[in-house]
Structures are given as C-alpha cells and as structure tokens.
Tab-separated table of C-alpha atoms in Angstrom:
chain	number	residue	atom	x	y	z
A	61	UNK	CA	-50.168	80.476	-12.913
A	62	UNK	CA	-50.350	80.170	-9.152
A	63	UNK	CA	-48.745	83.437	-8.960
A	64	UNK	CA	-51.305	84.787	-10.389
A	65	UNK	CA	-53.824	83.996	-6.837
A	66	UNK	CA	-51.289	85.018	-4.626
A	67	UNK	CA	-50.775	88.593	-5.911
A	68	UNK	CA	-54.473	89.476	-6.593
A	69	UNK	CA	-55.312	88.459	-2.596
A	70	UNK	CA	-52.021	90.343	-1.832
A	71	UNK	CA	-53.640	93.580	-3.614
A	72	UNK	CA	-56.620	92.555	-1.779
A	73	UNK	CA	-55.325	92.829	1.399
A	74	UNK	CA	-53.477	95.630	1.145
A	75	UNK	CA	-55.978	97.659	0.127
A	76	UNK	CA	-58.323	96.716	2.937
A	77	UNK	CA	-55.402	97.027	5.354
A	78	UNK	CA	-54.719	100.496	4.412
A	79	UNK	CA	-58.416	101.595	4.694
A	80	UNK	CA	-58.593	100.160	8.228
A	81	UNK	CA	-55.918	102.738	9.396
A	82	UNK	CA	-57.263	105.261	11.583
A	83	UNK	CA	-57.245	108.799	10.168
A	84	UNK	CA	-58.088	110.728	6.844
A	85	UNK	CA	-55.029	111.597	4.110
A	86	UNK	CA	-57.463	114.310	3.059
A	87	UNK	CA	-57.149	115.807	6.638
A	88	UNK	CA	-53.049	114.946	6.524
A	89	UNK	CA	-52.741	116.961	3.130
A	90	UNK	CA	-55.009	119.905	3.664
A	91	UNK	CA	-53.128	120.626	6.901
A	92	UNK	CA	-53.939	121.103	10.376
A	93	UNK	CA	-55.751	124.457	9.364
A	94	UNK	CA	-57.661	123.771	6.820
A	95	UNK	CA	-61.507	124.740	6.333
A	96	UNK	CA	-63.524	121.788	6.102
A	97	UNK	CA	-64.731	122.846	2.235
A	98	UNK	CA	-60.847	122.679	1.498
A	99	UNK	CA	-60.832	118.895	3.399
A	100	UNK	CA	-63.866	118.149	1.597
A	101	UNK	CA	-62.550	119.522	-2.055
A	102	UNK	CA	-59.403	117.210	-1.759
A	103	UNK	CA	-61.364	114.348	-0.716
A	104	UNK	CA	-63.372	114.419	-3.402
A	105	UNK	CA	-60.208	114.983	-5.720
A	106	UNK	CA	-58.581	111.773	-4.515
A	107	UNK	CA	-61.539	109.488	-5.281
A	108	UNK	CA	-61.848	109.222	-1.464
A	109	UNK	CA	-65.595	110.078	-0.784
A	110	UNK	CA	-66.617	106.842	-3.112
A	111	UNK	CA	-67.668	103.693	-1.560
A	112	UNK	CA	-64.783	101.244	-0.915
A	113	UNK	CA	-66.166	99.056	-3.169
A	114	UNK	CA	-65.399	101.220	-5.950
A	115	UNK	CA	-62.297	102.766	-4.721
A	116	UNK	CA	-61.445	98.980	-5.231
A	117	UNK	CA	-62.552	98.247	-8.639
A	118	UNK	CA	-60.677	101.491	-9.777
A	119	UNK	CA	-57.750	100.017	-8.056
A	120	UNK	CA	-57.951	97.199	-9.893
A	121	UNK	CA	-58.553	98.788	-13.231
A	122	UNK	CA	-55.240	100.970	-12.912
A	123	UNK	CA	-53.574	97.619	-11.974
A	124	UNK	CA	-54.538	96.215	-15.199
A	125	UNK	CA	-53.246	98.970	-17.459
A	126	UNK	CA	-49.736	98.783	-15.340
A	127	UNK	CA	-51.063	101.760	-12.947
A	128	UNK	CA	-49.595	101.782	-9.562
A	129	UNK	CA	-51.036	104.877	-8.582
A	130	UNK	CA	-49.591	108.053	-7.677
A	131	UNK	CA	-48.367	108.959	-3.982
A	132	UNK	CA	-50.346	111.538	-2.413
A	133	UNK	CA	-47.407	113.238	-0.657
A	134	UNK	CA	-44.389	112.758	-3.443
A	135	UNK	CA	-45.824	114.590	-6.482
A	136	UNK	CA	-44.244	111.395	-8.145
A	137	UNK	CA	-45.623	108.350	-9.436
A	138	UNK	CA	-45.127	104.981	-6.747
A	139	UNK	CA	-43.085	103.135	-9.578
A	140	UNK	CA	-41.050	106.071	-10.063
A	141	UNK	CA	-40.550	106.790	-6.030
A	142	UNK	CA	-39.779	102.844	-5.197
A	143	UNK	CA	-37.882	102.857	-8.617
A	144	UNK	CA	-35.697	106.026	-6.830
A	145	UNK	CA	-35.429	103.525	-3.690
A	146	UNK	CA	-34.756	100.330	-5.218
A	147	UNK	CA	-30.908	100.660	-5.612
A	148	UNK	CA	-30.710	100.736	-1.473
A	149	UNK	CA	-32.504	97.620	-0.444
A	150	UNK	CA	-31.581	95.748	-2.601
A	151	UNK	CA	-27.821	96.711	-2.129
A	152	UNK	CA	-28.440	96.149	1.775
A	153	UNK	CA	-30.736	93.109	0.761
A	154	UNK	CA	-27.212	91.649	-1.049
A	155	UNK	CA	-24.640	92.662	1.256
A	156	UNK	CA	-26.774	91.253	3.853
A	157	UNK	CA	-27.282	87.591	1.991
A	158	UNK	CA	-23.720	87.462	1.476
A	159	UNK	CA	-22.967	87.806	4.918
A	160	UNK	CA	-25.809	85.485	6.225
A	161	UNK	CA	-25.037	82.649	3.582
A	162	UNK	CA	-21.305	81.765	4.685
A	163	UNK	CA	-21.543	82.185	8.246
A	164	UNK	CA	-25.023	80.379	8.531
A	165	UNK	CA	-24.253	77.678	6.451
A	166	UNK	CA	-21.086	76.915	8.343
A	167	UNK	CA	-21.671	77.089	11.574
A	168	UNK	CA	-24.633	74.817	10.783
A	169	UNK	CA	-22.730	72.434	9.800
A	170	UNK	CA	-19.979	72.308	11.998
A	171	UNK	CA	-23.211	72.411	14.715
A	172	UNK	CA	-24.273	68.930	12.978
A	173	UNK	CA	-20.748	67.383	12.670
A	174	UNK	CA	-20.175	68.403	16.678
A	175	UNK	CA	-23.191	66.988	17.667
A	176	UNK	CA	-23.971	67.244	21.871
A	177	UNK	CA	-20.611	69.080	21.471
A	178	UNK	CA	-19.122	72.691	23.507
A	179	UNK	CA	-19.049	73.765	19.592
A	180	UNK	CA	-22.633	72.805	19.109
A	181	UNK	CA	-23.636	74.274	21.868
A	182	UNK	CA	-22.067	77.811	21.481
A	183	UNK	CA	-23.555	78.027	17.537
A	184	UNK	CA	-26.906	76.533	19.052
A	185	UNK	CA	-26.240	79.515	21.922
A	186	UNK	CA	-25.142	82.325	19.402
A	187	UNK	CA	-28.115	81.083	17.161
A	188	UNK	CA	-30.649	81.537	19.802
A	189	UNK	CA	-29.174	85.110	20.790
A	190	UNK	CA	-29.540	86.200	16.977
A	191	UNK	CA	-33.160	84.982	16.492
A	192	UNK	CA	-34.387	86.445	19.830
A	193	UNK	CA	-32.469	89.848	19.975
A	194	UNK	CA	-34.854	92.833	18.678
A	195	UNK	CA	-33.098	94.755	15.149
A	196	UNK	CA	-33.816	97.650	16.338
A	197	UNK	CA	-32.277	97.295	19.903
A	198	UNK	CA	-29.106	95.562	18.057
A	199	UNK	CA	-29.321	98.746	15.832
A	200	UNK	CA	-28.961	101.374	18.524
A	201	UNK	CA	-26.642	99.108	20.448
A	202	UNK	CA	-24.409	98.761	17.179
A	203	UNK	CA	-24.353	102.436	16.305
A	204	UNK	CA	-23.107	103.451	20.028
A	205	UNK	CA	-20.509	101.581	19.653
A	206	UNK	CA	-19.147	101.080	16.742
A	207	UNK	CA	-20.203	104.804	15.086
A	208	UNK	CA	-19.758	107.100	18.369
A	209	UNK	CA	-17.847	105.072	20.738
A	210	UNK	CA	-15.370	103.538	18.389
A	211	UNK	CA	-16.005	105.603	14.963
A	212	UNK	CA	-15.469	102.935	12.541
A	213	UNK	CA	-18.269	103.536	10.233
A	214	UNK	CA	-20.970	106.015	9.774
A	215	UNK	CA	-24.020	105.993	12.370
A	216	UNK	CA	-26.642	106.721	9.143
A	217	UNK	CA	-27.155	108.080	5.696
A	218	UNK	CA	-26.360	106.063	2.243
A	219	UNK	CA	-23.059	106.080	-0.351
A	220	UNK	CA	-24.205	105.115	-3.705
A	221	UNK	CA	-22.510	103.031	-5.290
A	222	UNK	CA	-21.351	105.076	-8.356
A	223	UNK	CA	-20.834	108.319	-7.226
A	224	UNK	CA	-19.330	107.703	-4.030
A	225	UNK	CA	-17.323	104.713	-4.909
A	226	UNK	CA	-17.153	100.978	-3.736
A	227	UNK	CA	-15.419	102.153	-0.340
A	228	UNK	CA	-18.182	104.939	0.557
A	229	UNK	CA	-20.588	102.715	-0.464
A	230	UNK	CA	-19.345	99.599	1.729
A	231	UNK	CA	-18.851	101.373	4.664
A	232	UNK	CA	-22.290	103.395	4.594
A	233	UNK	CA	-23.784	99.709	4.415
A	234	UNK	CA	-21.694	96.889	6.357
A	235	UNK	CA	-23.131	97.934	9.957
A	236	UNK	CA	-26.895	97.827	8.732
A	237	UNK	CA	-26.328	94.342	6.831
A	238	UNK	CA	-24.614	93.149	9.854
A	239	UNK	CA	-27.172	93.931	12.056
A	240	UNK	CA	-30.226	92.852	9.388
A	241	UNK	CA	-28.238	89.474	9.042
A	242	UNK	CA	-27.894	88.612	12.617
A	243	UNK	CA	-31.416	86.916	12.976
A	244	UNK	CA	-30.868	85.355	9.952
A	245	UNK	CA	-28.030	83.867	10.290
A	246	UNK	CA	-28.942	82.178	13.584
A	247	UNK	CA	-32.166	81.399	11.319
A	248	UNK	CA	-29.971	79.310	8.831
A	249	UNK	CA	-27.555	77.681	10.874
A	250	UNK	CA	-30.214	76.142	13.201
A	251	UNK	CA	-32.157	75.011	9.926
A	252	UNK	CA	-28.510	73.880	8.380
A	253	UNK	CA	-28.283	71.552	11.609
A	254	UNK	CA	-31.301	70.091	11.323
A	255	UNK	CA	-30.749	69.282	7.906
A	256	UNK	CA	-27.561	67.800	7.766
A	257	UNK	CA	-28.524	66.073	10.979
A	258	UNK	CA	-30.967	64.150	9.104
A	259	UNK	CA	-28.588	63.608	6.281
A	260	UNK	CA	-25.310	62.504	8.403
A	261	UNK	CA	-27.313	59.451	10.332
A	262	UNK	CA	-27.989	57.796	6.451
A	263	UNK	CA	-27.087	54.773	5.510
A	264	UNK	CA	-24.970	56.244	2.190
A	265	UNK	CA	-22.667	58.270	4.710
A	266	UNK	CA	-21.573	54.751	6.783
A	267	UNK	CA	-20.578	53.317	3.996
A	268	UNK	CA	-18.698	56.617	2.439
A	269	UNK	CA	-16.759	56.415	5.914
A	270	UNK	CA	-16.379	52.449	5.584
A	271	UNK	CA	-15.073	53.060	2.448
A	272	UNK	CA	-12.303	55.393	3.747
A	273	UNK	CA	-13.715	58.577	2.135
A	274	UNK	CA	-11.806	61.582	3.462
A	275	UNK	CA	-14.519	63.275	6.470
A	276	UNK	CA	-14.495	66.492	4.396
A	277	UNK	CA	-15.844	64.784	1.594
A	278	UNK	CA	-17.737	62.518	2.706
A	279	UNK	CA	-19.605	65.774	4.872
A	280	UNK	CA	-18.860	68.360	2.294
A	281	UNK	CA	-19.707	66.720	-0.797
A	282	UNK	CA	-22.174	63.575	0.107
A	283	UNK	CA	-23.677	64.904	3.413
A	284	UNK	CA	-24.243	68.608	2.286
A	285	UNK	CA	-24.836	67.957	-1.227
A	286	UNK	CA	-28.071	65.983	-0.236
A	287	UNK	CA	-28.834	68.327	2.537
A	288	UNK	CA	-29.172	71.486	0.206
A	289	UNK	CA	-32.614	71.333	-0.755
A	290	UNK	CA	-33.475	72.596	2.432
A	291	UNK	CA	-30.789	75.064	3.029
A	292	UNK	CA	-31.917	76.396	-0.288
A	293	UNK	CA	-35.319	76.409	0.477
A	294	UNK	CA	-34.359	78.530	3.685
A	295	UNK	CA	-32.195	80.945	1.838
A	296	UNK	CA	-35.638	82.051	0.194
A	297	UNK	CA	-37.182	82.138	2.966
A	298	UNK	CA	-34.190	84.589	4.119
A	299	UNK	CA	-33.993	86.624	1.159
A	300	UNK	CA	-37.598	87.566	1.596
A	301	UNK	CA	-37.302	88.494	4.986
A	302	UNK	CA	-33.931	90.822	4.034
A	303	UNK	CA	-36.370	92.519	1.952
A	304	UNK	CA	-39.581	93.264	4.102
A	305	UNK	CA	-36.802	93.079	7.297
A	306	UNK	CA	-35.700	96.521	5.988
A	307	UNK	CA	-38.293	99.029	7.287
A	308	UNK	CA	-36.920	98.773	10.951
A	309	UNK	CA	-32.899	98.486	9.934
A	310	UNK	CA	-33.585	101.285	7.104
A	311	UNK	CA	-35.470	103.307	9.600
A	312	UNK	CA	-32.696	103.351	12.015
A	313	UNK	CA	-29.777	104.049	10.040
A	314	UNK	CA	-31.798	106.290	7.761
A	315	UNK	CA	-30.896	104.766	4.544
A	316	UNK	CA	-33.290	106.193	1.940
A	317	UNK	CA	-34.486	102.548	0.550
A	318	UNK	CA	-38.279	100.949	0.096
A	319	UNK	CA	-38.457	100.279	3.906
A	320	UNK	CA	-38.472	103.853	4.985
A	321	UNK	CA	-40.349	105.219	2.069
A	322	UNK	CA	-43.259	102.445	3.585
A	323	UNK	CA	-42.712	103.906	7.068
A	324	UNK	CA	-43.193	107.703	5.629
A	325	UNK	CA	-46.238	106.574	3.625
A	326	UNK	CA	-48.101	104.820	6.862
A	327	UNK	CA	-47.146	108.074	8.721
A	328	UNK	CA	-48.860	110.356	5.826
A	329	UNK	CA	-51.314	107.886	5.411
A	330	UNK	CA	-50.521	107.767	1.972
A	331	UNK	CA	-52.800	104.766	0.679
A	332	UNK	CA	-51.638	104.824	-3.193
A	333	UNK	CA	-47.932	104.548	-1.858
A	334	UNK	CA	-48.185	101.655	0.566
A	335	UNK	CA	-50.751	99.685	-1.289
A	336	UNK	CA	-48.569	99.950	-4.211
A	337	UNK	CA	-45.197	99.167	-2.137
A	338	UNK	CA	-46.762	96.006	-0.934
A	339	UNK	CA	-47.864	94.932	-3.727
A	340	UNK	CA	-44.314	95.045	-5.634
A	341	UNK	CA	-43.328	93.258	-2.290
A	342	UNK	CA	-45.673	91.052	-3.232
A	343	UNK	CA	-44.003	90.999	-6.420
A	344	UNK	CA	-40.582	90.307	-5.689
A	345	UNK	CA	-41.832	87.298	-2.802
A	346	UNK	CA	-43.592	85.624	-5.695
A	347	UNK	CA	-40.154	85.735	-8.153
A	348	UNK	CA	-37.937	84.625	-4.994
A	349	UNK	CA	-40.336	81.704	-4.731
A	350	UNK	CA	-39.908	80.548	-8.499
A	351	UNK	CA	-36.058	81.443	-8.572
A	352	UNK	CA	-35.867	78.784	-5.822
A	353	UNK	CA	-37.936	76.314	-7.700
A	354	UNK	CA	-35.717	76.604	-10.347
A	355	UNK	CA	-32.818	76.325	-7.993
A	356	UNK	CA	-34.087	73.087	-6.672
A	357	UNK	CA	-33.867	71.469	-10.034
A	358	UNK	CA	-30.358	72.096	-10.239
A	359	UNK	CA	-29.538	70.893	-6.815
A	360	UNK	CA	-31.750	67.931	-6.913
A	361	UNK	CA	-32.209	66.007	-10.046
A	362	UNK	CA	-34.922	63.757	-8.616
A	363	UNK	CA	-37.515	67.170	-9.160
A	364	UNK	CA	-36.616	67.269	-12.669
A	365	UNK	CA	-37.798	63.350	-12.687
A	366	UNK	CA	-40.871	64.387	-10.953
C-alpha cells in the first residue's frame, strides 16, 4: 500500500516535468514549415490547447483504465514501444549486475579483512576512480580502445539474444555492462567495507577466532553472513541505478533499449512517451524495493520476528 503514494507523486512529477520543457511538440510534428492553422489543428488534436489542469486529470483517467498513452512520434502505443525495448536493458541491466555483484562484493571484503592495508588501499583507490569517472567519458575511452584500437568487440549496435545467438549477443553487450558497472562496483565494495567493518570488530567474531574457527569461515560465513543486510540493501540500490544508468551507456553504444527511446522522446518532446517511460521506471523502482524486502527476510530472520 505504500506503493501506491510513491507512484501517483511519480506520475505527478513527471507530468509537470515534461510540461516545464521549453518548446511545443505541436511545432516539432508539424515541421519547421508548417502554417500556423496546421500548428494550431495538431495542437488542438493532441489535447494540448487545454489547461494543464485538465491535461492532468485526463492523464490520470487513461492511467486508471491501464492507458499509457500513445507516443506522438512512434505511431505506436508507449507500452508497446518500451515493450519493443525492454529485452535490451534489461539484458544490459543483468549482464551488468552480474558483473558488479562478484567483483564488488569481494574486493569489499578483502578491503575490510586488509584493513590500513596496500590491498585496502588500492580497492579503496580503484573504488574512488569508478565512482568519480564520468560513463560517458569511460564510454568513448572504452570504445577507442578496445573497438578501433584493439577490435575486440563491436563499438555499437545490439545482438538479440535469439536470433543472433548467445555469442553475438555477449559480445554486442560485455563492453557497455562493463562500463555501466564500473561506478557501481566501486559503489558496492566501499559499502561492503563499511559493512563488514562493523561486523568483523563484534564480539561473536573474537570468540569464533578463540575458538579456532578456520579465518574463511569465521569471515565468510559469520562475518558476511551478518553483514548482508546491507550489501543487499545496496544491491537494490544498484539495480535501480543499472536501470535509469542506461540512457547515457545506451546512448553511446547505440543499443536500442528504454534509455535511448527516453533520450529520443525529450529530443521530440514527446510528452506521452517520457511521462509514460518514467512512470514504468517508477514501476520497476517500486518492485526492486519490495523484492529486497522480501530478500531481507531470508537473509535475516530477526525481520520475520519483527
């Protein structure tokens, strides 16, 4: 039921940010030399000569009977056009987590066990390179070299998965989930530290060690074990950003997912296309957040108590 809140000041939002954009879609889709009846005709056509009051009651209204609109540019529906999408960010959005998960998590902890060590320094170092570093500069960077210096992988476009096979589809995708995980992963193995800090300077861990538990257990096991509520909490956090982190990575490598069909809609100024994208962002942010409450009950059984 708190979703519920949450999404309705999310459709809010975006459809007073998308009104506060400068220029007219009427003007966009007539053309440059259009007769200002013609600008006028289609204005009228869209709805967009009402009062923005009632622009937003209809848009709530078409909400209610499922209605995400249609684009203005597309000739499609926006459920049909982000359903056409989908398939790409959320194979990038995968490939990416799958990446970030292992190699975060790790050299978190291996950060906490080496504590004011050179090994906690250089993950502390990398970490801080990978949260500060711009995608899109990484991007370029990445496709100079690896794509026209080197030629390992393709510098853009998108294998799908079926048609092109697992290969096509793995190479068309590793470079753009390696760059889209590189701020993550610093993200998680700074917040994996900090966590397993906290956890290693407990009581319960001297007297695993004075008990002559093995170190990997007693860090693998005890330490991480009660240090993965907030490691899961931050893999949320990081699935969410794969998601809306797309439009810059998707951009670059032009990979025809929901990021780049946001980027063409705020360049059209196609309101029906971005207000609905958002709001299945929306969408999806609200899910992640219960699929991690549900997650915490099965990492932690003190929440089920509570």
């Amino acid at each position: 039921m708190q979703s519920i809140p949450v999404l309705l000041l999310v459709a809010v939002l975006s459809f007073i940010l998308m009104h506060l954009l400068p220029g007219d879609p009427a003007v966009v889709i007539a053309g440059a030399d259009a007769t200002p009846a013609a600008v006028e005709r289609i204005r009228r056509e869209l709805g967009l000569d009402q009062s923005i009051w009632r622009q937003l009651l209809s848009w709530f209204l078409n909400l209610a009977q499922g209605k995400f609109g249609s684009s203005l540019v597309l000739n499609q529906t926006v459920l049909s056009a982000v359903g056409e999408r989908l398939p790409v960010t959320l194979s990038l959005a995968a490939l990416s987590l799958a990446i970030t998960l292992p190699i975060g998590i790790a050299l978190g902890i291996l950060a906490a066990y080496f504590r004011s060590s050179w090994i906690d320094a250089g993950v502390m170092a990398i970490a801080l390179i990978g949260v500060s570093a711009p995608s899109f500069w990484i991007a370029i960077v990445s496709v100079i070299l690896f794509s026209v210096k080197l030629g390992w992988v393709p510098s853009a476009g998108y294998a799908p998965l079926l048609t092109a096979g697992p290969g096509a589809w793995f190479a068309s995708l590793i470079q753009p989930a390696m760059v889209l995980s590189l701020f993550q992963i610093g993200f998680l193995a700074r917040m994996t530290r900090s966590a397993m800090l906290d956890v290693l300077e407990q009581d319960f861990i001297r007297t695993a060690r004075a008990k002559g538990v093995s170190e990997w257990r007693t860090v693998g096991k005890h330490g991480f074990r009660n240090a993965l509520v907030a490691v899961v909490t931050v893999s949320g956090i990081i699935l969410s950003l794969l998601i809306g982190g797309s439009v810059v990575v998707e951009q670059v490598f032009a990979l025809p997912g929901i990021g780049r069909l946001v980027v063409q809609g705020i360049m059209a100024r196609d309101y029906p296309l971005i207000q609905g994208t958002m709001l299945l962002f929306g969408f999806a942010f609200v899910l992640i957040n219960v699929a991690v409450d549900i997650i915490y009950t099965l990492v932690d059984p003190r929440v089920r108590y509570d």
